[in-house]
Amino acid sequence: MTMLIAVLALWLTLCPAARAQTGLPLPRFVSLRSNQVNLRTGPGFRYPVEWVYLKSDLPVEIVNEFETWRRVRDYDGREGWIYQPMLSGRRTVRMKENGELLRAAAADSRPLAKIEKGAVGRLALCPADVALCKVEFGDFQGWVSRAKLWGVYDKEVFE
């Protein structure tokens, strides 16, 4: 059985036909839809649960697809499979380090709030020509350096 799981995992990683079955780009960021989401060792309910997420809206990165299952990577680098209906297209981000939420899209803008490492917020806007993204953390909306955010790519434009 272990050999079968290893062969399936290798096939899913290497086989181009297993990638991007939805036609959406890989990798891509999404978020967790529910307050309880199981991360499994393989793409199916028969595979053991390796981890349980207990908070909705956490960002995860889809790195592969297989039927209705998505192989994801989380903020801590943990990888596994999540059933697609447990994921949302809503974009969220997580702070990679402590930082400031700025009032405007300029590095020299006045701070609005301090945001701690690990805080989760909603991604609102990431223009192409600015090194900052507009985000919402609770009741606060402002701009954070893209380099301090996990859940958006370096060159990604999000509008």
PDB file of C-alpha atoms in Angstrom:
ATOM      1  CA  MET A   1       0.000   0.000   0.000  1.00  0.00           C
ATOM      2  CA  THR A   2       2.870   2.396   0.836  1.00  0.00           C
ATOM      3  CA  MET A   3       4.410   1.700  -2.563  1.00  0.00           C
ATOM      4  CA  LEU A   4       1.093   2.469  -4.283  1.00  0.00           C
ATOM      5  CA  ILE A   5       0.838   5.824  -2.459  1.00  0.00           C
ATOM      6  CA  ALA A   6       4.440   6.674  -3.389  1.00  0.00           C
ATOM      7  CA  VAL A   7       3.835   5.837  -7.069  1.00  0.00           C
ATOM      8  CA  LEU A   8       0.621   7.891  -7.138  1.00  0.00           C
ATOM      9  CA  ALA A   9       2.358  10.850  -5.474  1.00  0.00           C
ATOM     10  CA  LEU A  10       5.218  10.671  -8.005  1.00  0.00           C
ATOM     11  CA  TRP A  11       2.783  10.422 -10.912  1.00  0.00           C
ATOM     12  CA  LEU A  12       0.785  13.428  -9.672  1.00  0.00           C
ATOM     13  CA  THR A  13       3.968  15.450  -9.330  1.00  0.00           C
ATOM     14  CA  LEU A  14       5.490  14.585 -12.709  1.00  0.00           C
ATOM     15  CA  CYS A  15       2.546  13.950 -15.034  1.00  0.00           C
ATOM     16  CA  PRO A  16       1.597  17.090 -17.005  1.00  0.00           C
ATOM     17  CA  ALA A  17      -1.934  15.754 -17.520  1.00  0.00           C
ATOM     18  CA  ALA A  18      -2.497  15.974 -13.755  1.00  0.00           C
ATOM     19  CA  ARG A  19      -1.699  19.667 -13.715  1.00  0.00           C
ATOM     20  CA  ALA A  20      -4.109  22.541 -14.225  1.00  0.00           C
ATOM     21  CA  GLN A  21      -7.175  20.426 -14.928  1.00  0.00           C
ATOM     22  CA  THR A  22      -9.272  23.545 -14.318  1.00  0.00           C
ATOM     23  CA  GLY A  23      -7.290  25.560 -16.843  1.00  0.00           C
ATOM     24  CA  LEU A  24      -6.334  28.020 -14.105  1.00  0.00           C
ATOM     25  CA  PRO A  25      -2.650  28.840 -13.633  1.00  0.00           C
ATOM     26  CA  LEU A  26      -0.446  26.811 -11.311  1.00  0.00           C
ATOM     27  CA  PRO A  27       0.712  27.706  -8.812  1.00  0.00           C
ATOM     28  CA  ARG A  28      -1.944  30.138  -7.528  1.00  0.00           C
ATOM     29  CA  PHE A  29      -3.139  31.410  -4.173  1.00  0.00           C
ATOM     30  CA  VAL A  30      -6.572  30.775  -2.645  1.00  0.00           C
ATOM     31  CA  SER A  31      -7.892  30.679   0.919  1.00  0.00           C
ATOM     32  CA  LEU A  32      -9.587  28.205   3.230  1.00  0.00           C
ATOM     33  CA  ARG A  33     -13.393  28.382   3.120  1.00  0.00           C
ATOM     34  CA  SER A  34     -14.146  26.842   6.517  1.00  0.00           C
ATOM     35  CA  ASN A  35     -13.027  26.890  10.155  1.00  0.00           C
ATOM     36  CA  GLN A  36     -12.162  23.191   9.887  1.00  0.00           C
ATOM     37  CA  VAL A  37     -10.299  21.949   6.817  1.00  0.00           C
ATOM     38  CA  ASN A  38      -8.492  18.614   6.549  1.00  0.00           C
ATOM     39  CA  LEU A  39      -5.119  18.346   4.832  1.00  0.00           C
ATOM     40  CA  ARG A  40      -4.722  14.778   3.543  1.00  0.00           C
ATOM     41  CA  THR A  41      -1.715  12.747   2.417  1.00  0.00           C
ATOM     42  CA  GLY A  42      -3.346  12.006  -0.937  1.00  0.00           C
ATOM     43  CA  PRO A  43      -6.175  13.130  -3.244  1.00  0.00           C
ATOM     44  CA  GLY A  44      -9.143  11.269  -1.758  1.00  0.00           C
ATOM     45  CA  PHE A  45     -11.152  10.733   1.400  1.00  0.00           C
ATOM     46  CA  ARG A  46      -9.488   7.350   1.963  1.00  0.00           C
ATOM     47  CA  TYR A  47      -6.117   9.023   2.565  1.00  0.00           C
ATOM     48  CA  PRO A  48      -5.262   9.858   6.172  1.00  0.00           C
ATOM     49  CA  VAL A  49      -5.666  13.365   7.550  1.00  0.00           C
ATOM     50  CA  GLU A  50      -2.207  14.760   8.209  1.00  0.00           C
ATOM     51  CA  TRP A  51      -3.227  18.194   9.538  1.00  0.00           C
ATOM     52  CA  VAL A  52      -6.424  20.081  10.429  1.00  0.00           C
ATOM     53  CA  TYR A  53      -6.711  23.832   9.888  1.00  0.00           C
ATOM     54  CA  LEU A  54      -9.009  25.481  12.414  1.00  0.00           C
ATOM     55  CA  LYS A  55      -9.289  28.966  10.929  1.00  0.00           C
ATOM     56  CA  SER A  56     -11.027  30.085   7.751  1.00  0.00           C
ATOM     57  CA  ASP A  57      -9.472  32.563   5.325  1.00  0.00           C
ATOM     58  CA  LEU A  58      -5.902  31.292   5.763  1.00  0.00           C
ATOM     59  CA  PRO A  59      -4.065  31.663   2.444  1.00  0.00           C
ATOM     60  CA  VAL A  60      -2.737  28.522   0.765  1.00  0.00           C
ATOM     61  CA  GLU A  61      -0.979  28.009  -2.544  1.00  0.00           C
ATOM     62  CA  ILE A  62      -2.376  25.453  -5.005  1.00  0.00           C
ATOM     63  CA  VAL A  63       0.556  23.629  -6.582  1.00  0.00           C
ATOM     64  CA  ASN A  64      -1.289  20.760  -8.306  1.00  0.00           C
ATOM     65  CA  GLU A  65      -4.773  19.507  -9.182  1.00  0.00           C
ATOM     66  CA  PHE A  66      -6.294  16.045  -9.426  1.00  0.00           C
ATOM     67  CA  GLU A  67     -10.013  15.784 -10.156  1.00  0.00           C
ATOM     68  CA  THR A  68     -11.739  17.571  -7.226  1.00  0.00           C
ATOM     69  CA  TRP A  69      -8.598  17.675  -5.079  1.00  0.00           C
ATOM     70  CA  ARG A  70      -5.980  20.392  -4.793  1.00  0.00           C
ATOM     71  CA  ARG A  71      -2.427  19.873  -3.601  1.00  0.00           C
ATOM     72  CA  VAL A  72      -1.603  22.921  -1.498  1.00  0.00           C
ATOM     73  CA  ARG A  73       1.342  24.458   0.304  1.00  0.00           C
ATOM     74  CA  ASP A  74       0.738  26.574   3.398  1.00  0.00           C
ATOM     75  CA  TYR A  75       2.594  29.449   5.059  1.00  0.00           C
ATOM     76  CA  ASP A  76       4.782  27.003   7.013  1.00  0.00           C
ATOM     77  CA  GLY A  77       5.724  24.993   3.892  1.00  0.00           C
ATOM     78  CA  ARG A  78       3.468  22.052   4.791  1.00  0.00           C
ATOM     79  CA  GLU A  79       2.001  20.297   1.711  1.00  0.00           C
ATOM     80  CA  GLY A  80      -0.964  18.017   1.253  1.00  0.00           C
ATOM     81  CA  TRP A  81      -4.322  17.573  -0.451  1.00  0.00           C
ATOM     82  CA  ILE A  82      -7.546  19.490   0.241  1.00  0.00           C
ATOM     83  CA  TYR A  83     -10.982  18.773  -1.203  1.00  0.00           C
ATOM     84  CA  GLN A  84     -11.728  21.655  -3.617  1.00  0.00           C
ATOM     85  CA  PRO A  85     -15.078  22.763  -2.063  1.00  0.00           C
ATOM     86  CA  MET A  86     -13.141  23.588   1.143  1.00  0.00           C
ATOM     87  CA  LEU A  87     -11.199  26.284  -0.764  1.00  0.00           C
ATOM     88  CA  SER A  88     -12.289  29.775  -1.763  1.00  0.00           C
ATOM     89  CA  GLY A  89     -11.078  32.078  -4.524  1.00  0.00           C
ATOM     90  CA  ARG A  90     -11.102  34.918  -1.992  1.00  0.00           C
ATOM     91  CA  ARG A  91      -7.548  36.251  -1.752  1.00  0.00           C
ATOM     92  CA  THR A  92      -5.993  36.649   1.643  1.00  0.00           C
ATOM     93  CA  VAL A  93      -2.430  37.257   2.792  1.00  0.00           C
ATOM     94  CA  ARG A  94      -0.357  36.557   5.863  1.00  0.00           C
ATOM     95  CA  MET A  95       2.370  38.769   7.274  1.00  0.00           C
ATOM     96  CA  LYS A  96       5.847  37.183   6.972  1.00  0.00           C
ATOM     97  CA  GLU A  97       7.254  39.620   9.549  1.00  0.00           C
ATOM     98  CA  ASN A  98       6.132  42.535  11.697  1.00  0.00           C
ATOM     99  CA  GLY A  99       5.296  45.600   9.644  1.00  0.00           C
ATOM    100  CA  GLU A 100       3.289  48.760   9.320  1.00  0.00           C
ATOM    101  CA  LEU A 101       0.032  49.361   7.513  1.00  0.00           C
ATOM    102  CA  LEU A 102       0.605  52.601   5.595  1.00  0.00           C
ATOM    103  CA  ARG A 103      -2.004  55.248   4.735  1.00  0.00           C
ATOM    104  CA  ALA A 104      -0.945  55.564   1.085  1.00  0.00           C
ATOM    105  CA  ALA A 105       0.870  53.585  -1.618  1.00  0.00           C
ATOM    106  CA  ALA A 106       4.236  55.167  -0.883  1.00  0.00           C
ATOM    107  CA  ALA A 107       7.055  53.792   1.255  1.00  0.00           C
ATOM    108  CA  ASP A 108       7.385  57.144   3.041  1.00  0.00           C
ATOM    109  CA  SER A 109       3.660  57.321   3.882  1.00  0.00           C
ATOM    110  CA  ARG A 110       2.539  57.712   7.489  1.00  0.00           C
ATOM    111  CA  PRO A 111       1.755  54.489   9.355  1.00  0.00           C
ATOM    112  CA  LEU A 112      -1.850  53.672  10.148  1.00  0.00           C
ATOM    113  CA  ALA A 113      -1.290  50.568  12.302  1.00  0.00           C
ATOM    114  CA  LYS A 114       1.316  47.999  13.279  1.00  0.00           C
ATOM    115  CA  ILE A 115       0.691  44.502  11.937  1.00  0.00           C
ATOM    116  CA  GLU A 116       2.270  41.478  13.610  1.00  0.00           C
ATOM    117  CA  LYS A 117       3.943  38.530  11.927  1.00  0.00           C
ATOM    118  CA  GLY A 118       1.351  35.851  11.147  1.00  0.00           C
ATOM    119  CA  ALA A 119      -1.631  38.240  10.941  1.00  0.00           C
ATOM    120  CA  VAL A 120      -4.117  37.336   8.198  1.00  0.00           C
ATOM    121  CA  GLY A 121      -5.752  40.019   6.069  1.00  0.00           C
ATOM    122  CA  ARG A 122      -7.731  40.362   2.862  1.00  0.00           C
ATOM    123  CA  LEU A 123      -5.884  41.305  -0.313  1.00  0.00           C
ATOM    124  CA  ALA A 124      -7.591  44.242  -2.041  1.00  0.00           C
ATOM    125  CA  LEU A 125      -5.151  45.486  -4.685  1.00  0.00           C
ATOM    126  CA  CYS A 126      -1.593  44.937  -5.942  1.00  0.00           C
ATOM    127  CA  PRO A 127      -0.777  47.328  -8.796  1.00  0.00           C
ATOM    128  CA  ALA A 128       2.001  46.473 -11.244  1.00  0.00           C
ATOM    129  CA  ASP A 129       4.030  49.625 -10.726  1.00  0.00           C
ATOM    130  CA  VAL A 130       4.060  49.720  -6.902  1.00  0.00           C
ATOM    131  CA  ALA A 131       6.007  47.600  -4.403  1.00  0.00           C
ATOM    132  CA  LEU A 132       3.054  47.807  -2.002  1.00  0.00           C
ATOM    133  CA  CYS A 133      -0.307  46.045  -1.864  1.00  0.00           C
ATOM    134  CA  LYS A 134      -3.557  47.377  -0.469  1.00  0.00           C
ATOM    135  CA  VAL A 135      -4.839  45.083   2.271  1.00  0.00           C
ATOM    136  CA  GLU A 136      -7.449  44.957   5.022  1.00  0.00           C
ATOM    137  CA  PHE A 137      -6.600  43.769   8.515  1.00  0.00           C
ATOM    138  CA  GLY A 138      -9.758  43.871  10.636  1.00  0.00           C
ATOM    139  CA  ASP A 139     -11.219  47.390  10.475  1.00  0.00           C
ATOM    140  CA  PHE A 140      -8.024  48.871   9.029  1.00  0.00           C
ATOM    141  CA  GLN A 141      -7.311  49.276   5.327  1.00  0.00           C
ATOM    142  CA  GLY A 142      -3.960  50.447   4.012  1.00  0.00           C
ATOM    143  CA  TRP A 143      -0.778  49.508   2.167  1.00  0.00           C
ATOM    144  CA  VAL A 144       1.911  46.954   3.076  1.00  0.00           C
ATOM    145  CA  SER A 145       5.181  46.115   1.362  1.00  0.00           C
ATOM    146  CA  ARG A 146       4.615  43.183  -0.996  1.00  0.00           C
ATOM    147  CA  ALA A 147       7.855  41.642   0.319  1.00  0.00           C
ATOM    148  CA  LYS A 148       6.277  41.282   3.794  1.00  0.00           C
ATOM    149  CA  LEU A 149       3.221  39.407   2.514  1.00  0.00           C
ATOM    150  CA  TRP A 150       2.759  35.676   1.961  1.00  0.00           C
ATOM    151  CA  GLY A 151      -0.115  35.052  -0.429  1.00  0.00           C
ATOM    152  CA  VAL A 152       0.857  37.237  -3.375  1.00  0.00           C
ATOM    153  CA  TYR A 153       3.636  36.715  -5.910  1.00  0.00           C
ATOM    154  CA  ASP A 154       6.474  39.201  -6.441  1.00  0.00           C
ATOM    155  CA  LYS A 155       5.383  40.327  -9.912  1.00  0.00           C
ATOM    156  CA  GLU A 156       1.666  39.511  -9.612  1.00  0.00           C
ATOM    157  CA  VAL A 157      -0.879  42.174 -10.513  1.00  0.00           C
ATOM    158  CA  PHE A 158      -4.094  41.867  -8.505  1.00  0.00           C
ATOM    159  CA  GLU A 159      -6.951  44.268  -9.133  1.00  0.00           C
TER     160      GLU A 159
END
